[in-house]
Coordinates of C-alpha atoms and ligand atoms in Angstrom, one line a residue:
M1 CA -11.2 8.0 18.9
K2 CA -9.7 5.6 21.3
P3 CA -6.2 4.7 20.1
V4 CA -5.6 1.1 19.0
T5 CA -2.6 -0.3 20.7
I6 CA -0.4 -3.5 20.4
D7 CA -2.0 -4.5 23.4
A8 CA -5.3 -4.1 22.1
L9 CA -4.6 -6.2 19.0
L10 CA -3.2 -9.0 21.3
S11 CA -6.4 -9.0 23.1
K12 CA -8.5 -9.2 19.9
K13 CA -6.4 -12.3 18.9
Q14 CA -7.1 -13.8 22.4
A15 CA -10.9 -13.0 22.1
G16 CA -11.1 -14.2 18.5
S17 CA -12.1 -10.8 17.5
P18 CA -10.8 -10.2 13.8
I19 CA -8.3 -7.5 13.1
T20 CA -8.7 -5.1 10.2
M21 CA -5.8 -3.5 8.4
V22 CA -6.0 -1.2 5.4
T23 CA -3.4 0.7 3.5
A24 CA -3.4 4.6 3.6
Y25 CA -1.3 7.1 1.7
D26 CA -2.7 10.4 2.4
V27 CA -5.0 12.4 4.7
P28 CA -8.5 11.7 3.2
T29 CA -7.9 8.0 3.3
A30 CA -6.5 8.3 6.9
R31 CA -9.7 9.9 7.8
L32 CA -11.9 7.3 6.3
L33 CA -9.9 4.7 8.1
S34 CA -10.4 6.3 11.5
E35 CA -14.1 6.8 10.9
S36 CA -14.7 3.3 9.9
G37 CA -12.9 1.9 13.1
I38 CA -10.2 0.1 11.0
D39 CA -7.5 -1.2 13.5
I40 CA -4.4 -0.6 11.6
A41 CA -3.4 1.9 8.8
L42 CA -0.4 0.7 6.8
V43 CA 1.6 3.1 4.7
G44 CA 2.5 0.2 2.5
D45 CA 5.0 0.2 -0.4
T46 CA 2.2 -0.9 -2.7
L47 CA 1.9 3.0 -3.2
G48 CA 4.5 2.2 -6.0
M49 CA 1.8 0.5 -7.8
V50 CA -1.5 1.9 -6.8
I51 CA -0.2 5.6 -6.6
Q52 CA 2.9 5.6 -8.7
G53 CA 1.7 3.3 -11.4
G54 CA 4.7 1.0 -11.2
E55 CA 4.8 -2.9 -12.1
N56 CA 6.0 -3.7 -8.7
T57 CA 7.0 -2.1 -5.3
L58 CA 10.8 -2.1 -5.9
S59 CA 11.3 1.5 -6.9
V60 CA 9.7 3.0 -3.7
T61 CA 12.2 4.9 -1.5
I62 CA 12.3 5.4 2.3
D63 CA 11.8 9.1 1.6
E64 CA 8.5 8.4 -0.2
I65 CA 7.3 6.1 2.5
L66 CA 8.3 8.9 5.0
Y67 CA 6.5 11.6 3.1
H68 CA 3.2 9.5 2.8
T69 CA 3.5 8.5 6.5
K70 CA 3.6 12.2 7.6
M71 CA 0.4 12.9 5.6
V72 CA -1.4 9.8 7.0
R73 CA -0.3 10.9 10.5
R74 CA -2.2 14.2 10.2
G75 CA -5.4 12.5 9.1
L76 CA -5.3 9.6 11.5
D77 CA -7.3 9.3 14.8
G78 CA -7.5 5.9 16.3
P79 CA -5.9 3.4 14.1
L80 CA -2.4 2.2 14.7
L81 CA 0.0 3.6 12.1
V82 CA 2.5 1.2 10.6
G83 CA 5.2 2.4 8.1
D84 CA 6.5 -0.1 5.6
M85 CA 10.2 -0.5 4.8
P86 CA 10.8 -0.5 1.2
F87 CA 13.2 -2.4 -1.0
L88 CA 16.8 -1.7 0.1
S89 CA 15.9 0.4 2.9
Y90 CA 17.1 -2.4 5.4
Q91 CA 18.6 -5.2 3.3
I92 CA 22.2 -3.5 2.9
S93 CA 23.0 -3.4 6.7
E94 CA 21.4 -3.6 9.9
E95 CA 22.6 -0.2 10.9
E96 CA 20.9 1.3 7.7
G97 CA 17.8 -0.5 8.4
H98 CA 17.8 0.6 12.0
R99 CA 18.3 4.2 11.0
N100 CA 15.5 3.9 8.5
A101 CA 13.1 2.4 10.8
G102 CA 13.8 4.8 13.3
R103 CA 12.9 7.8 10.7
L104 CA 9.6 6.4 10.0
I105 CA 8.9 6.6 13.8
K106 CA 10.6 9.7 14.7
E107 CA 10.0 11.8 11.7
G108 CA 6.8 10.2 10.2
G109 CA 4.9 9.6 13.4
A110 CA 4.5 5.8 12.6
Q111 CA 4.0 3.5 15.7
A112 CA 5.6 0.5 14.2
V113 CA 7.2 -0.7 11.0
K114 CA 6.6 -3.7 8.7
L115 CA 9.6 -5.8 7.1
E116 CA 9.3 -8.4 4.4
G117 CA 11.7 -11.2 5.3
G118 CA 12.0 -14.3 7.6
E119 CA 14.9 -15.9 9.3
E120 CA 17.5 -13.6 7.4
I121 CA 16.1 -10.5 9.0
A122 CA 15.5 -11.9 12.5
G123 CA 18.8 -10.2 13.8
L124 CA 17.5 -6.7 12.5
V125 CA 14.1 -7.4 14.0
R126 CA 15.7 -8.2 17.4
R127 CA 17.8 -5.0 17.2
L128 CA 14.7 -2.9 16.4
T129 CA 12.5 -4.3 19.0
R130 CA 15.3 -3.8 21.6
S131 CA 15.3 -0.1 20.6
M132 CA 11.6 0.0 21.2
I133 CA 10.5 -0.1 17.6
P134 CA 7.6 -2.5 17.1
V135 CA 7.9 -4.6 14.1
I136 CA 5.3 -6.6 12.0
G137 CA 7.0 -9.3 10.0
H138 CA 5.9 -10.0 6.5
I139 CA 6.3 -13.6 5.3
G140 CA 5.0 -15.9 2.6
M141 CA 4.9 -14.0 -0.7
K142 CA 7.2 -11.2 -0.5
P143 CA 6.8 -8.8 -3.2
Q144 CA 10.4 -7.3 -2.7
A145 CA 11.6 -10.7 -3.7
I146 CA 9.4 -10.8 -7.0
H147 CA 12.5 -11.5 -9.2
Q148 CA 13.7 -14.4 -7.1
M149 CA 10.3 -15.9 -7.0
G150 CA 9.7 -15.4 -10.7
G151 CA 6.6 -13.2 -10.4
F152 CA 3.8 -12.8 -7.6
K153 CA 3.4 -16.3 -6.8
V154 CA 1.6 -18.2 -4.1
Q155 CA 4.3 -19.5 -1.7
G156 CA 4.3 -22.7 0.6
R157 CA 2.5 -24.9 -1.6
D158 CA 5.1 -27.9 -1.3
L159 CA 6.5 -29.3 1.7
P160 CA 9.9 -27.5 1.7
G161 CA 8.1 -24.3 1.1
R162 CA 5.9 -24.9 3.8
E163 CA 8.6 -25.6 6.2
R164 CA 10.6 -22.6 5.2
I165 CA 7.7 -20.3 5.9
I166 CA 6.9 -21.9 9.3
N167 CA 10.7 -21.5 10.2
D168 CA 10.5 -17.9 9.1
A169 CA 7.4 -17.4 11.4
R170 CA 9.2 -19.0 14.4
A171 CA 12.3 -16.9 13.9
L172 CA 10.5 -13.7 13.6
L173 CA 8.3 -14.5 16.6
D174 CA 11.5 -15.2 18.6
A175 CA 12.9 -12.0 17.5
G176 CA 10.2 -10.1 19.0
V177 CA 7.6 -9.2 16.2
F178 CA 4.1 -8.2 17.6
A179 CA 2.2 -9.5 14.4
L180 CA 2.9 -11.5 11.2
L181 CA 1.5 -10.5 8.0
L182 CA 0.9 -13.7 5.8
E183 CA 0.7 -13.0 2.0
A184 CA -0.4 -15.5 -0.6
I185 CA -0.1 -18.8 1.1
P186 CA -2.5 -21.8 1.1
P187 CA -5.2 -21.4 3.8
S188 CA -4.0 -24.6 5.7
L189 CA -0.5 -23.0 6.2
A190 CA -2.0 -19.7 7.3
R191 CA -4.1 -21.8 9.9
E192 CA -1.1 -23.6 11.2
I193 CA 1.0 -20.5 11.6
T194 CA -1.8 -18.7 13.4
Q195 CA -2.4 -21.6 15.8
L196 CA 1.4 -21.7 16.6
S197 CA 1.8 -17.9 17.0
P198 CA 1.0 -16.0 20.2
M199 CA 1.0 -13.0 18.1
P200 CA -2.0 -12.0 15.8
T201 CA -1.5 -13.0 12.2
I202 CA -2.9 -10.7 9.4
G203 CA -3.5 -12.3 6.1
I204 CA -3.9 -11.2 2.4
G205 CA -4.6 -14.1 0.0
A206 CA -4.1 -16.4 3.0
G207 CA -7.6 -17.6 3.5
P208 CA -10.1 -17.1 6.5
S209 CA -8.3 -18.5 9.5
T210 CA -5.8 -15.7 10.4
D211 CA -6.5 -13.3 13.3
G212 CA -7.1 -10.4 10.8
Q213 CA -7.2 -9.5 7.1
V214 CA -5.5 -6.8 5.3
L215 CA -6.4 -5.3 1.9
V216 CA -4.9 -2.3 -0.3
F217 CA -7.4 0.6 0.1
H218 CA -7.8 1.0 -3.6
D219 CA -8.7 -2.6 -4.3
L220 CA -11.3 -2.7 -1.6
V221 CA -13.0 0.5 -2.4
G222 CA -13.0 -0.4 -6.3
W223 CA -10.4 2.2 -7.3
S224 CA -7.6 0.1 -8.8
V225 CA -6.8 0.1 -12.3
G226 CA -6.1 -3.4 -14.2
P227 CA -6.9 -7.0 -13.0
A228 CA -7.0 -7.8 -9.3
P229 CA -5.5 -10.8 -7.5
R230 CA -7.9 -13.6 -6.8
F231 CA -8.1 -12.7 -3.1
V232 CA -9.5 -9.1 -3.8
R233 CA -13.1 -8.2 -3.1
S234 CA -14.3 -4.7 -4.2
F235 CA -16.5 -3.5 -1.3
G236 CA -17.3 -0.3 -3.2
N237 CA -17.2 1.4 -6.7
V238 CA -15.2 4.5 -6.1
G239 CA -13.7 4.4 -9.4
S240 CA -16.9 4.3 -11.2
N241 CA -18.5 6.9 -9.1
A242 CA -15.5 9.3 -9.7
L243 CA -15.7 8.8 -13.3
S244 CA -19.4 9.5 -13.3
A245 CA -18.8 12.8 -11.3
L246 CA -16.0 13.9 -14.0
V247 CA -18.4 13.1 -17.0
K248 CA -21.2 15.3 -15.3
F249 CA -18.7 17.9 -14.5
K250 CA -17.6 18.1 -18.0
E251 CA -21.2 18.0 -19.3
A252 CA -22.2 20.9 -17.1
V253 CA -19.4 23.0 -18.2
S254 CA -19.8 22.2 -21.7
A255 CA -23.5 23.2 -21.4
R256 CA -22.5 26.4 -19.4
N257 CA -24.8 25.0 -16.5
Y258 CA -21.8 25.3 -14.1
P259 CA -21.2 27.5 -12.1
S260 CA -24.6 28.8 -11.3
T261 CA -25.2 32.3 -9.6
D262 CA -25.1 30.5 -6.1
E263 CA -21.8 29.1 -6.9
S264 CA -20.3 32.5 -7.8
Y265 CA -19.2 35.3 -5.6
P266 CA -21.7 38.2 -5.4
E267 CA -20.8 41.6 -6.7
K268 CA -19.6 44.0 -4.0
G269 CA -22.6 45.5 -2.0
A270 CA -24.8 42.4 -3.1
S271 CA -26.4 40.4 -0.2
P272 CA -24.1 38.0 1.7
P273 CA -23.8 34.2 0.8
P274 CA -25.7 31.7 2.6
M275 CA -24.7 30.6 6.1
N276 CA -23.5 27.3 5.2
R277 CA -20.9 28.8 2.9
I278 CA -19.8 31.1 5.8
K279 CA -19.5 28.3 8.2
S280 CA -17.3 26.2 5.8
K281 CA -13.7 25.8 6.9
R282 CA -12.6 26.2 3.4
K283 CA -11.4 29.5 2.5
G284 CA -13.4 31.7 0.2
Ligands
KIV1 O1 2.9 -2.7 1.2 C1 1.7 -3.2 1.4 O2 0.7 -2.4 1.1 C2 1.4 -4.5 1.8 C3 0.0 -5.0 1.3 C4 0.3 -6.3 0.9 C5 -0.9 -5.0 2.5 O3 2.2 -5.1 2.4

């Protein structure tokens, strides 16, 4: 598939053509994103919640993001691959942040990194972009600041909050980000940032006016556990389909209906298995 480049994303903004971004943590998901023509695959630190079952994203390590980025790299054909910088992988020192971002590119095969933060990380963003590491800035609700915010709360509802987020956007753009991810802010604020930004904005819980939208894969396919935030729309029922398959498997095994003769290996000297089995790439 034609690789999505940063220039292509910029052209989409200029043409008013919406950008799509979805999280991926493994090969099968990477393949689905590729086949469906999604623009950006994000190996997000949400893996701490949707994969690891944590209450927030804080426990995720750079090694875990790296591990999943390598997997997604193997399954991806087309979408731009972005690795997320998890909590404390870049806040301790710029040097450490630089080294960790470099690992996602060099070892993981990511083509860009995403960092939560505004003005306070502009120095690091400048340093990364100067060393040829493309960066997406993540502002508004920053899940890594959950304890400072007092929970997952919509940001930028009052004037000082609004101004702070606009200043963050300007600082990151000035430092060289190629896109801004806007999370959980009022639609009017997202519209204002989208209008002032020469680079694409990608929203999650930020209303319809951003240049693109991002969702967590498990939320959008209907595979998440527990209540979803207001902005989530389930476009599928993967969870209930998988559950029904498991129940049918259990019933078939219990009733000794599985495996059938066709699903068992023939004894030595018996006629060969059907062609479709021989052509299968899987061993056996
Ligand atoms: O880490 C992540 O998965 C995210 C989502 C909000 C898209 O940033």
